[in-house]
Short mmCIF file of C-alpha atoms in Angstrom, two decimals:
data_model
loop_
_atom_site.label_atom_id
_atom_site.label_comp_id
_atom_site.label_asym_id
_atom_site.label_seq_id
_atom_site.Cartn_x
_atom_site.Cartn_y
_atom_site.Cartn_z
CA UNK A 944 6.74 -5.57 19.76
CA UNK A 945 5.12 -2.86 21.87
CA UNK A 946 1.35 -2.95 22.09
CA UNK A 947 0.54 0.66 21.19
CA UNK A 948 1.54 0.42 17.47
CA UNK A 949 -0.66 -2.68 17.14
CA UNK A 950 -3.61 -0.87 18.71
CA UNK A 951 -2.91 2.11 16.48
CA UNK A 952 -2.92 -0.09 13.35
CA UNK A 953 -6.04 -1.90 14.51
CA UNK A 954 -7.74 1.47 14.94
CA UNK A 955 -6.73 2.54 11.43
CA UNK A 956 -7.92 -0.79 10.00
CA UNK A 957 -11.30 -0.37 11.66
CA UNK A 958 -11.67 3.28 10.64
CA UNK A 959 -10.47 3.01 7.03
CA UNK A 960 -12.44 3.13 3.80
CA UNK A 961 -13.14 -0.63 3.86
CA UNK A 962 -13.80 -0.73 7.58
CA UNK A 963 -16.79 -3.08 7.41
CA UNK A 964 -15.01 -5.51 5.11
CA UNK A 965 -11.96 -5.40 7.35
CA UNK A 966 -14.06 -6.10 10.44
CA UNK A 967 -15.66 -9.04 8.67
CA UNK A 968 -12.26 -10.35 7.64
CA UNK A 969 -10.93 -10.03 11.16
CA UNK A 970 -13.99 -11.84 12.47
CA UNK A 971 -13.52 -14.71 10.01
CA UNK A 972 -9.83 -14.82 10.88
CA UNK A 973 -10.70 -14.95 14.57
CA UNK A 974 -12.94 -17.96 13.85
CA UNK A 975 -9.94 -19.75 12.33
CA UNK A 976 -7.72 -18.88 15.28
CA UNK A 977 -10.33 -20.00 17.83
CA UNK A 978 -10.97 -23.25 15.97
CA UNK A 979 -7.25 -23.97 16.03
CA UNK A 980 -7.02 -23.23 19.76
CA UNK A 981 -10.06 -25.40 20.52
CA UNK A 982 -8.54 -28.22 18.49
CA UNK A 983 -5.22 -27.98 20.36
CA UNK A 984 -6.94 -28.04 23.76
CA UNK A 985 -9.64 -30.61 23.14
CA UNK A 986 -8.52 -32.42 19.98
CA UNK A 987 -12.05 -32.12 18.74
CA UNK A 988 -14.29 -29.50 17.23
CA UNK A 989 -17.51 -29.67 15.29
CA UNK A 990 -15.75 -28.56 12.14
CA UNK A 991 -12.81 -30.93 12.26
CA UNK A 992 -15.03 -33.81 13.41
CA UNK A 993 -17.02 -33.60 10.20
CA UNK A 994 -13.82 -33.64 8.15
CA UNK A 995 -12.45 -36.46 10.30
CA UNK A 996 -15.51 -38.58 9.55
CA UNK A 997 -15.85 -37.65 5.90
CA UNK A 998 -12.22 -37.73 4.77
CA UNK A 999 -9.88 -38.81 7.54
CA UNK A 1000 -7.95 -37.79 10.64
CA UNK A 1001 -4.84 -36.62 8.77
CA UNK A 1002 -6.86 -34.31 6.54
CA UNK A 1003 -8.71 -32.99 9.61
CA UNK A 1004 -5.39 -32.22 11.29
CA UNK A 1005 -4.03 -30.50 8.16
CA UNK A 1006 -7.31 -28.61 7.82
CA UNK A 1007 -7.09 -27.36 11.41
CA UNK A 1008 -3.51 -26.18 10.95
CA UNK A 1009 -4.39 -24.51 7.63
CA UNK A 1010 -7.50 -22.82 9.04
CA UNK A 1011 -5.57 -21.57 12.07
CA UNK A 1012 -2.71 -20.26 9.92
CA UNK A 1013 -5.12 -18.54 7.55
CA UNK A 1014 -6.79 -16.85 10.53
CA UNK A 1015 -3.45 -15.66 11.89
CA UNK A 1016 -2.37 -14.46 8.43
CA UNK A 1017 -5.58 -12.46 7.99
CA UNK A 1018 -4.84 -10.58 11.20
CA UNK A 1019 -1.20 -10.21 10.23
CA UNK A 1020 -2.07 -9.04 6.71
CA UNK A 1021 -4.60 -6.47 7.89
CA UNK A 1022 -2.63 -5.09 10.81
CA UNK A 1023 0.85 -4.97 9.28
CA UNK A 1024 -0.60 -4.12 6.62
CA UNK A 1025 0.41 -6.67 4.00
CA UNK A 1026 -2.10 -7.14 1.14
CA UNK A 1027 -0.01 -10.08 -0.09
CA UNK A 1028 -0.40 -12.05 3.12
CA UNK A 1029 -4.01 -10.95 3.42
CA UNK A 1030 -4.78 -12.35 -0.04
CA UNK A 1031 -2.96 -15.60 0.68
CA UNK A 1032 -4.95 -15.90 3.92
CA UNK A 1033 -8.23 -15.26 2.11
CA UNK A 1034 -7.47 -18.04 -0.36
CA UNK A 1035 -6.66 -20.28 2.62
CA UNK A 1036 -9.79 -19.38 4.53
CA UNK A 1037 -11.93 -19.91 1.42
CA UNK A 1038 -10.37 -23.29 0.84
CA UNK A 1039 -10.89 -24.27 4.48
CA UNK A 1040 -14.55 -23.33 4.49
CA UNK A 1041 -15.08 -25.08 1.15
CA UNK A 1042 -13.57 -28.31 2.51
CA UNK A 1043 -15.69 -27.92 5.62
CA UNK A 1044 -18.82 -27.46 3.48
CA UNK A 1045 -18.01 -30.62 1.51
CA UNK A 1046 -17.42 -32.57 4.73
CA UNK A 1047 -20.60 -31.33 6.41
CA UNK A 1048 -22.55 -32.09 3.25
CA UNK A 1049 -21.11 -35.58 3.06
CA UNK A 1050 -21.75 -36.39 6.74
CA UNK A 1051 -25.08 -34.68 7.39
CA UNK A 1052 -26.62 -34.62 3.92
CA UNK A 1053 -29.80 -32.57 3.68
CA UNK A 1054 -29.74 -31.86 7.44
CA UNK A 1055 -26.51 -29.92 6.99
CA UNK A 1056 -27.68 -28.00 3.93
CA UNK A 1057 -27.92 -24.66 5.76
CA UNK A 1058 -24.36 -25.02 7.08
CA UNK A 1059 -23.21 -26.06 3.63
CA UNK A 1060 -24.88 -23.00 2.13
CA UNK A 1061 -23.35 -20.68 4.72
CA UNK A 1062 -19.89 -22.17 4.36
CA UNK A 1063 -20.13 -22.05 0.58
CA UNK A 1064 -21.14 -18.39 0.76
CA UNK A 1065 -18.18 -17.74 3.03
CA UNK A 1066 -15.92 -19.46 0.51
CA UNK A 1067 -17.29 -17.36 -2.33
CA UNK A 1068 -16.94 -14.17 -0.26
CA UNK A 1069 -13.34 -14.99 0.72
CA UNK A 1070 -12.28 -15.87 -2.82
CA UNK A 1071 -14.02 -12.86 -4.35
CA UNK A 1072 -12.40 -10.62 -1.76
CA UNK A 1073 -9.02 -12.25 -2.45
CA UNK A 1074 -9.43 -11.59 -6.18
CA UNK A 1075 -10.44 -7.97 -5.57
CA UNK A 1076 -7.49 -7.33 -3.23
CA UNK A 1077 -5.14 -9.03 -5.69
CA UNK A 1078 -6.34 -6.93 -8.63
CA UNK A 1079 -6.32 -3.73 -6.59
CA UNK A 1080 -2.75 -4.37 -5.44
CA UNK A 1081 -1.61 -5.16 -8.98
CA UNK A 1082 -3.35 -2.05 -10.32
CA UNK A 1083 -1.75 0.08 -7.60
CA UNK A 1084 1.62 -1.46 -8.37
CA UNK A 1085 1.26 -0.70 -12.09
CA UNK A 1086 0.14 2.88 -11.39
CA UNK A 1087 3.05 3.38 -9.00
CA UNK A 1088 5.50 2.10 -11.57
CA UNK A 1089 3.94 4.36 -14.22
CA UNK A 1090 4.14 7.40 -11.94
CA UNK A 1091 7.75 6.63 -11.09
CA UNK A 1092 8.64 6.37 -14.80
CA UNK A 1093 6.64 9.41 -15.88
CA UNK A 1094 7.62 11.76 -13.05
CA UNK A 1095 8.93 15.17 -14.19
CA UNK A 1096 12.69 15.57 -14.00
CA UNK B 387 -17.23 -29.35 -18.04
CA UNK B 388 -14.05 -30.90 -16.75
CA UNK B 389 -15.34 -30.80 -13.18
CA UNK B 390 -18.72 -32.27 -14.07
CA UNK B 391 -17.12 -35.02 -16.14
CA UNK B 392 -15.05 -35.94 -13.10
CA UNK B 393 -17.70 -35.54 -10.45
CA UNK B 394 -20.79 -37.06 -12.05
CA UNK B 395 -19.33 -40.55 -12.59
CA UNK B 396 -17.94 -40.48 -9.06
CA UNK B 397 -21.29 -39.42 -7.66
CA UNK B 398 -22.80 -42.51 -9.22
CA UNK B 399 -20.16 -44.81 -7.73
CA UNK B 400 -20.05 -43.61 -4.12
CA UNK B 401 -20.17 -40.57 -1.90
CA UNK B 402 -16.89 -41.10 -0.07
CA UNK B 403 -14.91 -41.03 -3.32
CA UNK B 404 -16.82 -37.96 -4.39
CA UNK B 405 -16.07 -36.25 -1.08
CA UNK B 406 -12.38 -36.97 -1.39
CA UNK B 407 -12.25 -35.80 -4.98
CA UNK B 408 -14.11 -32.61 -4.12
CA UNK B 409 -11.76 -31.94 -1.22
CA UNK B 410 -8.76 -32.47 -3.48
CA UNK B 411 -10.23 -30.22 -6.17
CA UNK B 412 -11.05 -27.45 -3.70
CA UNK B 413 -7.69 -27.80 -2.00
CA UNK B 414 -5.94 -27.62 -5.36
CA UNK B 415 -7.97 -24.56 -6.30
CA UNK B 416 -6.97 -22.83 -3.09
CA UNK B 417 -3.33 -23.81 -3.56
CA UNK B 418 -3.38 -22.42 -7.11
CA UNK B 419 -4.84 -19.17 -5.78
CA UNK B 420 -2.16 -18.93 -3.09
CA UNK B 421 0.68 -19.67 -5.50
CA UNK B 422 -0.71 -17.23 -8.08
CA UNK B 423 -0.95 -14.56 -5.40
CA UNK B 424 2.61 -15.13 -4.23
CA UNK B 425 3.90 -15.04 -7.81
CA UNK B 426 1.91 -12.08 -9.08
CA UNK B 427 1.67 -9.73 -6.14
CA UNK B 428 4.66 -7.55 -5.33
CA UNK B 429 6.33 -8.41 -2.05
CA UNK B 430 5.88 -6.01 0.83
CA UNK B 431 9.56 -5.12 0.56
CA UNK B 432 9.35 -4.24 -3.14
CA UNK B 433 6.10 -2.32 -2.56
CA UNK B 434 7.86 -0.45 0.22
CA UNK B 435 10.83 0.23 -2.08
CA UNK B 436 8.48 1.63 -4.73
CA UNK B 437 6.87 3.86 -2.11
CA UNK B 438 10.28 5.06 -0.92
CA UNK B 439 11.41 5.69 -4.49
CA UNK B 440 8.26 7.72 -5.12
CA UNK B 441 8.89 9.71 -1.95
CA UNK B 442 12.49 10.36 -3.01
CA UNK B 443 11.30 11.37 -6.48
CA UNK B 444 8.75 13.80 -5.02
CA UNK B 445 11.40 15.28 -2.72
CA UNK B 446 13.78 15.63 -5.65
CA UNK B 447 11.11 17.36 -7.74
CA UNK B 448 10.31 19.70 -4.85
CA UNK B 449 14.00 20.54 -4.42
CA UNK B 450 14.31 21.04 -8.16
CA UNK B 451 11.43 23.52 -8.15
CA UNK B 452 12.90 25.33 -5.12
CA UNK B 453 16.30 25.59 -6.78
CA UNK B 454 14.76 26.87 -10.02
CA UNK B 455 12.86 29.53 -8.07
CA UNK B 456 16.01 30.49 -6.15
CA UNK B 457 17.94 30.75 -9.43
CA UNK B 458 15.23 32.94 -10.97
CA UNK B 459 15.23 35.18 -7.87
CA UNK B 460 19.02 35.45 -7.94
CA UNK B 461 19.00 36.31 -11.64
CA UNK B 462 16.33 38.98 -11.10
CA UNK B 463 18.33 40.47 -8.22
CA UNK B 464 21.53 40.44 -10.28
CA UNK B 465 19.74 42.22 -13.12
CA UNK B 466 18.37 44.81 -10.71
CA UNK B 467 21.85 45.48 -9.31
CA UNK B 468 23.34 45.68 -12.82
CA UNK B 469 20.68 48.23 -13.78
CA UNK B 470 21.45 50.20 -10.63
CA UNK B 471 25.18 50.16 -11.29
CA UNK B 472 24.62 51.18 -14.92
CA UNK B 473 22.36 54.02 -13.72
CA UNK B 474 25.14 55.50 -11.53
CA UNK B 475 27.95 54.65 -13.92
CA UNK B 476 26.24 56.61 -16.67
CA UNK B 477 25.93 59.67 -14.39
CA UNK B 478 29.50 59.34 -13.16
CA UNK B 479 30.75 59.17 -16.70
CA UNK B 480 28.87 62.40 -17.45
CA UNK B 481 30.46 64.09 -14.42
CA UNK B 482 33.98 62.77 -14.75
CA UNK B 483 34.09 62.93 -18.50
CA UNK B 484 34.20 59.25 -19.01
CA UNK B 485 36.48 58.34 -16.12
CA UNK B 486 34.99 55.60 -13.95
CA UNK B 487 36.43 53.74 -11.03
CA UNK B 488 35.59 50.64 -9.12
CA UNK B 489 33.59 51.37 -6.02
CA UNK B 490 31.05 49.70 -3.84
CA UNK B 491 27.38 50.37 -4.42
CA UNK B 492 27.21 52.23 -1.11
CA UNK B 493 30.11 54.54 -1.94
CA UNK B 494 28.77 55.13 -5.45
CA UNK B 495 25.36 56.19 -4.12
CA UNK B 496 27.09 58.38 -1.43
CA UNK B 497 29.27 60.02 -4.07
CA UNK B 498 26.24 60.49 -6.28
CA UNK B 499 24.45 62.35 -3.47
CA UNK B 500 27.50 64.59 -2.86
CA UNK B 501 27.74 65.48 -6.48
CA UNK B 502 24.02 66.16 -6.81
CA UNK B 503 23.35 63.14 -8.89
CA UNK B 504 19.94 61.60 -9.19
CA UNK B 505 19.34 58.62 -6.95
CA UNK B 506 18.33 55.31 -8.33
CA UNK B 507 14.73 54.50 -7.33
CA UNK B 508 16.00 51.59 -5.19
CA UNK B 509 18.10 54.01 -3.11
CA UNK B 510 15.48 56.68 -2.65
CA UNK B 511 13.88 55.19 0.42
CA UNK B 512 16.60 56.15 2.94
CA UNK B 513 19.63 55.40 0.81
CA UNK B 514 22.80 57.35 1.58
#
């Protein structure tokens, strides 16, 4: 795929009505992508280490793959644009950060409370955003169907 | 209630079990959200099809309006030409005593001029 359409779409995503939310989403998605890359190169990261200790290596591996995929899907969903994939990614990111919060809480206890709070907030933000995008897309779909049925002949 | 009834007894028994249960619950919640999204949201292809159908519908409506306007214009022009032909036919009938013949608009207006007939207002601005 040539680069210029991607840059064009990125520009539109960053200039649109929900520009700030989109930037935040892209940033969160980038965190997932970077965590996945770090895990592939080093086999360790702060996030997956906590899950490794709290739950197990297999869950940590699955978590890394899921977090990475959610990050990629956020970028894909926003740049394509595909609200469906974006919503799926937001559910995935929210789940990943929630599991991370549980793991950090289990391993570090009170010392990790700030991280737990931040990760929980991120989970809430991702899931709320996913719900809003889902409802908006469904509403748009219903309105489109209504317009198509009620259009003058 | 369901969550607290599950979590509270586990919290009393041990943190590792609680952690695993919480991870499973959160993971299940996320999976439910993903599945619900995939089931409820229209696919990109169907959304695109709806957009294309709307575009086609708008184009069709625009063409419909254009055709209606063109039909109205054509009907108005036909009426104007009928009025013009009736205008000259009536004068020719007066001159020829009721005898009329088929002729083009141009030849009718030329004959009208030769015979001193009145010109139709449409022909007055440089008509022959």
